C-alpha positions as a Markdown table, in Angstrom:
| # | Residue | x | y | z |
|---|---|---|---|---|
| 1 | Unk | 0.0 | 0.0 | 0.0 |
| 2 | Unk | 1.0 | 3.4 | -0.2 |
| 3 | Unk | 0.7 | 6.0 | 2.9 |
| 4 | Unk | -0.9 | 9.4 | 2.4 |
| 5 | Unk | 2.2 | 11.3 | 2.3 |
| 6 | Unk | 3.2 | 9.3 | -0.6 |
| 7 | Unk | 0.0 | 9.4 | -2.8 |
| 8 | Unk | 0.6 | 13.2 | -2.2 |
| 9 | Unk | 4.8 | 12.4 | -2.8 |
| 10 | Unk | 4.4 | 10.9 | -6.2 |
| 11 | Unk | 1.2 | 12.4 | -7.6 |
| 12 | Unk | 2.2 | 14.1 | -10.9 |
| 13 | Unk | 3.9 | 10.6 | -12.0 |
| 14 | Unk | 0.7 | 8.6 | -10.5 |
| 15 | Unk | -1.6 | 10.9 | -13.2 |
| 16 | Unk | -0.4 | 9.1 | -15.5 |
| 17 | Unk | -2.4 | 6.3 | -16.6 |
| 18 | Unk | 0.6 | 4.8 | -17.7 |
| 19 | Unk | 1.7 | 4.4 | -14.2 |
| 20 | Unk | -1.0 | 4.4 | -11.4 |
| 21 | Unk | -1.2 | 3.6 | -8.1 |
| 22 | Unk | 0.2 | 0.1 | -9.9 |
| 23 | Unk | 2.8 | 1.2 | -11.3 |
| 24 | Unk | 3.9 | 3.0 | -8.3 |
| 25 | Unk | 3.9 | 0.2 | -5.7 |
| 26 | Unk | 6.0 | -1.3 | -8.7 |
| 27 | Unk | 8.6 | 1.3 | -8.0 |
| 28 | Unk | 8.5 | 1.2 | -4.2 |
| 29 | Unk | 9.3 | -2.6 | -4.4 |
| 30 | Unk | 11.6 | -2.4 | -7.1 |
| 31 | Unk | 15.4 | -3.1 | -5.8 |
| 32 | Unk | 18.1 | -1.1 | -8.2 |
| 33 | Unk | 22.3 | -1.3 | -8.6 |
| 34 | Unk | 23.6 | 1.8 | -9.7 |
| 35 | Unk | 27.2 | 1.0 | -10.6 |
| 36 | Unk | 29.4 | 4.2 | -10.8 |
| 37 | Unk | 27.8 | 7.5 | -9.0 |
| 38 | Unk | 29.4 | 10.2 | -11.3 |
| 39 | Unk | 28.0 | 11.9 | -14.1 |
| 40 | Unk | 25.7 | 9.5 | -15.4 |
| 41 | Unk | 25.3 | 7.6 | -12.0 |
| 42 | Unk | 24.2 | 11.4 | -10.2 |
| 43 | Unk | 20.9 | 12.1 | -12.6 |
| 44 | Unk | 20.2 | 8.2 | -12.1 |
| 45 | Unk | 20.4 | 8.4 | -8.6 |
| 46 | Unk | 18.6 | 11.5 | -8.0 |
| 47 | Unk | 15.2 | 10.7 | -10.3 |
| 48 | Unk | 15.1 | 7.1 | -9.6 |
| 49 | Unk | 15.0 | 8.2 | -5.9 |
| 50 | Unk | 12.7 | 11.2 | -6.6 |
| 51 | Unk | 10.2 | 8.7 | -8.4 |
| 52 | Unk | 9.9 | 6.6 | -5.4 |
| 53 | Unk | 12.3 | 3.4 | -6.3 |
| 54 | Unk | 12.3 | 1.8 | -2.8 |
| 55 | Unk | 16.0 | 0.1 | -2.9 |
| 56 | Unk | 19.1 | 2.0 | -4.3 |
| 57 | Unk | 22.3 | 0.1 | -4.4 |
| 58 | Unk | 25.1 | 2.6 | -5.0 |
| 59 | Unk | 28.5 | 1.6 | -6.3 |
| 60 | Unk | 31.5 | 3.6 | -6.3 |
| 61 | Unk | 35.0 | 3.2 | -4.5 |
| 62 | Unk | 36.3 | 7.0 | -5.7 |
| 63 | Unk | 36.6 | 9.6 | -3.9 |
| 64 | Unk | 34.5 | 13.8 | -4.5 |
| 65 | Unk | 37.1 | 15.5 | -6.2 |
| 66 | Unk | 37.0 | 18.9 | -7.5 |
| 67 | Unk | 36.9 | 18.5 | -11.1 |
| 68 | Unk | 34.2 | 16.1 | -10.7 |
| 69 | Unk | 31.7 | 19.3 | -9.9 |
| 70 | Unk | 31.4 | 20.2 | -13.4 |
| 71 | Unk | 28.9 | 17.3 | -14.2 |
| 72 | Unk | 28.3 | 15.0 | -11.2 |
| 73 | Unk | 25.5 | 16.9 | -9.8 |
| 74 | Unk | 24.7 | 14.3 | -6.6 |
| 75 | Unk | 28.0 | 15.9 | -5.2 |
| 76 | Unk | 29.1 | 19.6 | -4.3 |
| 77 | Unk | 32.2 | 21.2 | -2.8 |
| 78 | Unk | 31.6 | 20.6 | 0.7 |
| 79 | Unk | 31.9 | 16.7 | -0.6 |
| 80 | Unk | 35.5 | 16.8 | -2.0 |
| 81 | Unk | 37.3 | 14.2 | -0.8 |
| 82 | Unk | 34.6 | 12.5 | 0.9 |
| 83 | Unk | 33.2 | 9.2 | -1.0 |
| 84 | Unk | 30.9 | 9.1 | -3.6 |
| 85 | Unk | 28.8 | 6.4 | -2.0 |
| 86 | Unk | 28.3 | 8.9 | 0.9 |
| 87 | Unk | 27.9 | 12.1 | -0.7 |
| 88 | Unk | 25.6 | 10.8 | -2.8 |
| 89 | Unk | 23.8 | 8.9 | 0.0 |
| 90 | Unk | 22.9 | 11.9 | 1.8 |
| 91 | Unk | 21.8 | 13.9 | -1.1 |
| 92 | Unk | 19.6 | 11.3 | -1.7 |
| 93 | Unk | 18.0 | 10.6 | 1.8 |
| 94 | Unk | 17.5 | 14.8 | 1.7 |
| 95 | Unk | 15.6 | 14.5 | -1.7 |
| 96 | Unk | 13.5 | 11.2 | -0.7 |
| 97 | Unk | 13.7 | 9.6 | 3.6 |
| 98 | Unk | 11.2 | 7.0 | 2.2 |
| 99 | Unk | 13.4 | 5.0 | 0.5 |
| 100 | Unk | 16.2 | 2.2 | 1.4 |
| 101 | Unk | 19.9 | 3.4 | 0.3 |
| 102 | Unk | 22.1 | 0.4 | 0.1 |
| 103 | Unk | 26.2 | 1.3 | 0.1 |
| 104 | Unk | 28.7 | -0.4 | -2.0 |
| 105 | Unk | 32.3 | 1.7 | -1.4 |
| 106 | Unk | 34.5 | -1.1 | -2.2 |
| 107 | Unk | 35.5 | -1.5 | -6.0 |
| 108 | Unk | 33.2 | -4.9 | -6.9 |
| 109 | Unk | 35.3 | -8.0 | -8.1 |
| 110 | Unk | 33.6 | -10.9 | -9.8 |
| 111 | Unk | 32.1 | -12.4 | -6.2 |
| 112 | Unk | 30.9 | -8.7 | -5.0 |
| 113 | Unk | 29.5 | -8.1 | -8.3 |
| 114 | Unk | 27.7 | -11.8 | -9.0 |
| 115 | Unk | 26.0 | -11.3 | -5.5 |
| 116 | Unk | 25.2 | -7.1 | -5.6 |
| 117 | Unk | 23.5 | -8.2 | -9.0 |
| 118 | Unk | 21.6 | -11.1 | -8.1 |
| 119 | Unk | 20.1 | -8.8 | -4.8 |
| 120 | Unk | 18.9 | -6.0 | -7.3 |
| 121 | Unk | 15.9 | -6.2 | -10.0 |
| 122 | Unk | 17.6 | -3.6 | -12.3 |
| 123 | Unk | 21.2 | -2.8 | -13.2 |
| 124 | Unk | 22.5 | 0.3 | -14.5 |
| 125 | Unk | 25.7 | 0.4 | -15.6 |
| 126 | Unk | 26.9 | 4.2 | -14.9 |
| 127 | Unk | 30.9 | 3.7 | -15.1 |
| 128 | Unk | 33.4 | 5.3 | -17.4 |
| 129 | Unk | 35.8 | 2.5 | -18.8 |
| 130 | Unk | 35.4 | -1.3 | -21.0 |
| 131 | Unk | 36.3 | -3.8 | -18.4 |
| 132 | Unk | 33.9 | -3.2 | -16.2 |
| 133 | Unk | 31.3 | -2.6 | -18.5 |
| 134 | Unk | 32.2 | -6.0 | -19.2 |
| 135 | Unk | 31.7 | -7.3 | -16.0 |
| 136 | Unk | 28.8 | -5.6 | -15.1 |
| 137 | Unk | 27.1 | -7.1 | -18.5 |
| 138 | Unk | 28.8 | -10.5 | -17.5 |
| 139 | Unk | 26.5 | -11.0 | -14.2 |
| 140 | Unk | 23.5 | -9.2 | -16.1 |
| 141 | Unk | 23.4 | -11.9 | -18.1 |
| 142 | Unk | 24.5 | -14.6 | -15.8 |
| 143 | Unk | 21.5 | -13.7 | -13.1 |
| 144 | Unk | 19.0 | -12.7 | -16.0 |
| 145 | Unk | 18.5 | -9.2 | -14.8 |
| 146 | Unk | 17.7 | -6.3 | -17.1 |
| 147 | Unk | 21.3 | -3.6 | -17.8 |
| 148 | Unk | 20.3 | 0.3 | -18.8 |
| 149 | Unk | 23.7 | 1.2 | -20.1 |
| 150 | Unk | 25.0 | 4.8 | -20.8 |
| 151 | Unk | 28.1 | 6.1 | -22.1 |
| 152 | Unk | 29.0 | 10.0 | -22.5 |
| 153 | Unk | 32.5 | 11.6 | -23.8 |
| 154 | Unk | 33.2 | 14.7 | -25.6 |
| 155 | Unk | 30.2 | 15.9 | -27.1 |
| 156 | Unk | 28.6 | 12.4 | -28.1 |
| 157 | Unk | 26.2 | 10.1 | -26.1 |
| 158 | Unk | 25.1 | 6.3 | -26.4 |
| 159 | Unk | 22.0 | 4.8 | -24.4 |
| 160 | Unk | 20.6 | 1.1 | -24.9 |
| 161 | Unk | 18.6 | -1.5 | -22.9 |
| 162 | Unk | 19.6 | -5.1 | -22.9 |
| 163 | Unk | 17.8 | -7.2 | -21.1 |
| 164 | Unk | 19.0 | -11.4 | -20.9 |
| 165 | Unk | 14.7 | -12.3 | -19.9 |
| 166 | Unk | 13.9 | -11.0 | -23.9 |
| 167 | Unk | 15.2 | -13.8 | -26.6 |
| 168 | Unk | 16.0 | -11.1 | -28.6 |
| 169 | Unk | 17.6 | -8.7 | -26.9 |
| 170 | Unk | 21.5 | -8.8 | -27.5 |
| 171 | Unk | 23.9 | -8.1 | -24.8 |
| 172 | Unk | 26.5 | -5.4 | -24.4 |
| 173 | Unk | 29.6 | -7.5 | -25.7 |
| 174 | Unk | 27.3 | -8.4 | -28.8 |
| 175 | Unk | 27.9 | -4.3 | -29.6 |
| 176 | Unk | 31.2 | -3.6 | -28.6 |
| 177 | Unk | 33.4 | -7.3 | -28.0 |
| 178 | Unk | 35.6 | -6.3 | -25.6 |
| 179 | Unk | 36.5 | -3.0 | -26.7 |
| 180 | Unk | 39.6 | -1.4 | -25.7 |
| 181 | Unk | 40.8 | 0.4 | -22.8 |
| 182 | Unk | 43.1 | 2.7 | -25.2 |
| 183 | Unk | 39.7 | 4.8 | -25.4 |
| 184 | Unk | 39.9 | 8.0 | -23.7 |
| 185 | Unk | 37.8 | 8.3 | -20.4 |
| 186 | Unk | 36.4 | 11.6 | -19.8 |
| 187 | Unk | 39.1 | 13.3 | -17.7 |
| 188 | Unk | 41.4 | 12.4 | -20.5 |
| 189 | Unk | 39.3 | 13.4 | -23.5 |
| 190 | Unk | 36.7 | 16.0 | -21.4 |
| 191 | Unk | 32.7 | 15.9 | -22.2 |
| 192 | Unk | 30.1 | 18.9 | -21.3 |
| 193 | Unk | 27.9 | 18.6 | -18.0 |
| 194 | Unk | 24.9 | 18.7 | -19.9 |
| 195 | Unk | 25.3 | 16.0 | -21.8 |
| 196 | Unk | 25.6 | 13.0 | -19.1 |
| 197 | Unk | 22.7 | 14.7 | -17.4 |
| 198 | Unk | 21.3 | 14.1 | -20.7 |
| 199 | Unk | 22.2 | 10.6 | -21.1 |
| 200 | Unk | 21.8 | 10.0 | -17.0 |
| 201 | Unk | 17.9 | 10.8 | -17.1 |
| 202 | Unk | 17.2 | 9.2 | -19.9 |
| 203 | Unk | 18.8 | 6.2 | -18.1 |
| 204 | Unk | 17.0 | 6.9 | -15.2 |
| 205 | Unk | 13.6 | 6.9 | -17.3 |
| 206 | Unk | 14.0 | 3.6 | -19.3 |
| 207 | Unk | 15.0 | 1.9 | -15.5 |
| 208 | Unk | 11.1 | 3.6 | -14.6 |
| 209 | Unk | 9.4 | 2.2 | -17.6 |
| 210 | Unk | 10.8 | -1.3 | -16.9 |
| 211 | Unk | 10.1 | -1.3 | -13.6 |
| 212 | Unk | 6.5 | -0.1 | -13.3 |
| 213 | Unk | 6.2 | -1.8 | -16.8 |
| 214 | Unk | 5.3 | 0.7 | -19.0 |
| 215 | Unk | 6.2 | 1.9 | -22.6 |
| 216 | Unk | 8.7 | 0.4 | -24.8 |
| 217 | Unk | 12.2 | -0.2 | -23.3 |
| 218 | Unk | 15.2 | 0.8 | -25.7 |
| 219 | Unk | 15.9 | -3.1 | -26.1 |
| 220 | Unk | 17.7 | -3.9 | -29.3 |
| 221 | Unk | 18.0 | -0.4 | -30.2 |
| 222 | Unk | 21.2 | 1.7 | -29.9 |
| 223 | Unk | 20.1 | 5.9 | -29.2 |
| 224 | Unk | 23.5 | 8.0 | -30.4 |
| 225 | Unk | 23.3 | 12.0 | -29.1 |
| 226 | Unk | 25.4 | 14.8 | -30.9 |
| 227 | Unk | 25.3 | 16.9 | -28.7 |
| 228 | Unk | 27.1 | 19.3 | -31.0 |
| 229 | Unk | 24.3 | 19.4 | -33.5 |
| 230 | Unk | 21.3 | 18.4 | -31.4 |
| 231 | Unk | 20.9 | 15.3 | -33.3 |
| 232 | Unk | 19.6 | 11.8 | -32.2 |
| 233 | Unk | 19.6 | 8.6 | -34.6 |
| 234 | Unk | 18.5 | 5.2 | -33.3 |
| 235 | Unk | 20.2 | 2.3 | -34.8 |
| 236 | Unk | 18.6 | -2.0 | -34.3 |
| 237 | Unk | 20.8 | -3.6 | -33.0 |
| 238 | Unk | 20.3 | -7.6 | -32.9 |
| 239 | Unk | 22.0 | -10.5 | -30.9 |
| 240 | Unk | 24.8 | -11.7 | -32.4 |
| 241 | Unk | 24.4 | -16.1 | -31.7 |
| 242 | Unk | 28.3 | -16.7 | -31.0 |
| 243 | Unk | 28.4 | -14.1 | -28.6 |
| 244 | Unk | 30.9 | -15.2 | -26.2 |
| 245 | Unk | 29.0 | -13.8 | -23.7 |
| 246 | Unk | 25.0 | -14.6 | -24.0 |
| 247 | Unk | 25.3 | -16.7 | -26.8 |
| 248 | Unk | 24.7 | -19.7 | -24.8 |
| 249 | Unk | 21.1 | -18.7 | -22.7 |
């Protein structure tokens, strides 16, 4: 059930017929991993736990520093040097008490990961390099849980949904393989605030529509932004069968 105070909480988002007083308890009980809580992970953070998501698991061994401030809008400069699991935590409890805030401040090896996945519903996959993009796709498909993944550098932004329960639905290593860690991260190659907040809530809205269960989820679709010209393409993207990865499920 939900209390008076959060009818009254969540009531522009419970207009919608699309998501109800259904769709709503849906988000209270839904259980989400967040892994990486800076500029895609802050937007994702802040709107899932302004729409009412009961559980957020937050994942992020680094550390507030002051270039981060730019784009990672959960911190500000009275967190530099404090963790980004904590600075984030209490932004969070500020915006919404209501819901459960689960800490993960310790970089996640394959055991840590394997089990933060399995106790979550939803994973999205906030970080900044390859390998543990891999990972983090590795145990979404291993424990069969949905991944909204993100990626923002320079002026250019990438979004899709794969999700291992859908047939169809390719996984992340059917895009990319296993990439390479000679691409630039964003303090090497620099990308504009906007743009992860950008990328972030849109994140943040596709983990809402599969957890209330409404809409169509970005699964086997691949959304590019240029920022630089305002300009959004979608491409299909389709499971690849040998995929090293999910090819076997």
């Amino acid at each position: 059930m939900l209390s008076d105070d959060e009818l009254l909480r969540y009531s522009r988002q419970i207009l919608l017929k699309q998501i109800d007083v259904d769709g709503q308890l849906r988000l209270k009980h839904g259980r989400v991993l967040i892994v990486g809580m800076g500029g895609l992970g802050s937007p994702v953070a802040l709107y899932l736990a302004a729409a009412g998501v009961g559980e957020l698991h937050l994942a992020d061994f680094d550390t507030v520093d002051l270039t981060n401030l730019q784009r990672q809008i959960a911190h500000d400069t009275a967190s530099i040097g404090q963790s980004k699991v904590d600075s984030a935590m209490a932004r969070l409890a500020a915006i919404n008490p209501q819901i459960t805030l689960v800490p993960h401040r310790q970089a996640l090896d394959a055991d840590s990961l394997a089990a933060a996945v399995s106790g979550v519903d939803l994973v999205l996959d906030c970080s900044d390099n390859f390998s543990t993009r891999e990972a983090v796709n590795a145990a979404c498909v291993a424990a069969g849980k949905p991944l909204v993944s993100g990626a923002a550098i320079r002026l250019e932004g990438q979004l899709s949904v794969f999700d291992p329960r859908n047939a169809a639905s390719p996984c992340y290593h059917c895009l990319y393989g296993h990439g390479s860690e000679a691409e630039l991260t964003c303090s090497e190659a620099g990308v504009v605030g906007p743009l992860v907040g950008l990328v972030g809530s849109l994140q943040a809205l596709e983990a809402l529509k599969l957890l209330a269960g409404f809409g169509e989820p970005l699964v086997g679709r691949l959304l590019l932004i240029d920022a630089l010209g305002t300009r959004f393409r979608e491409l299909r993207v389709k499971r690849d069968p040998a995929c090293e990865v999910c090819g076997g499920r």
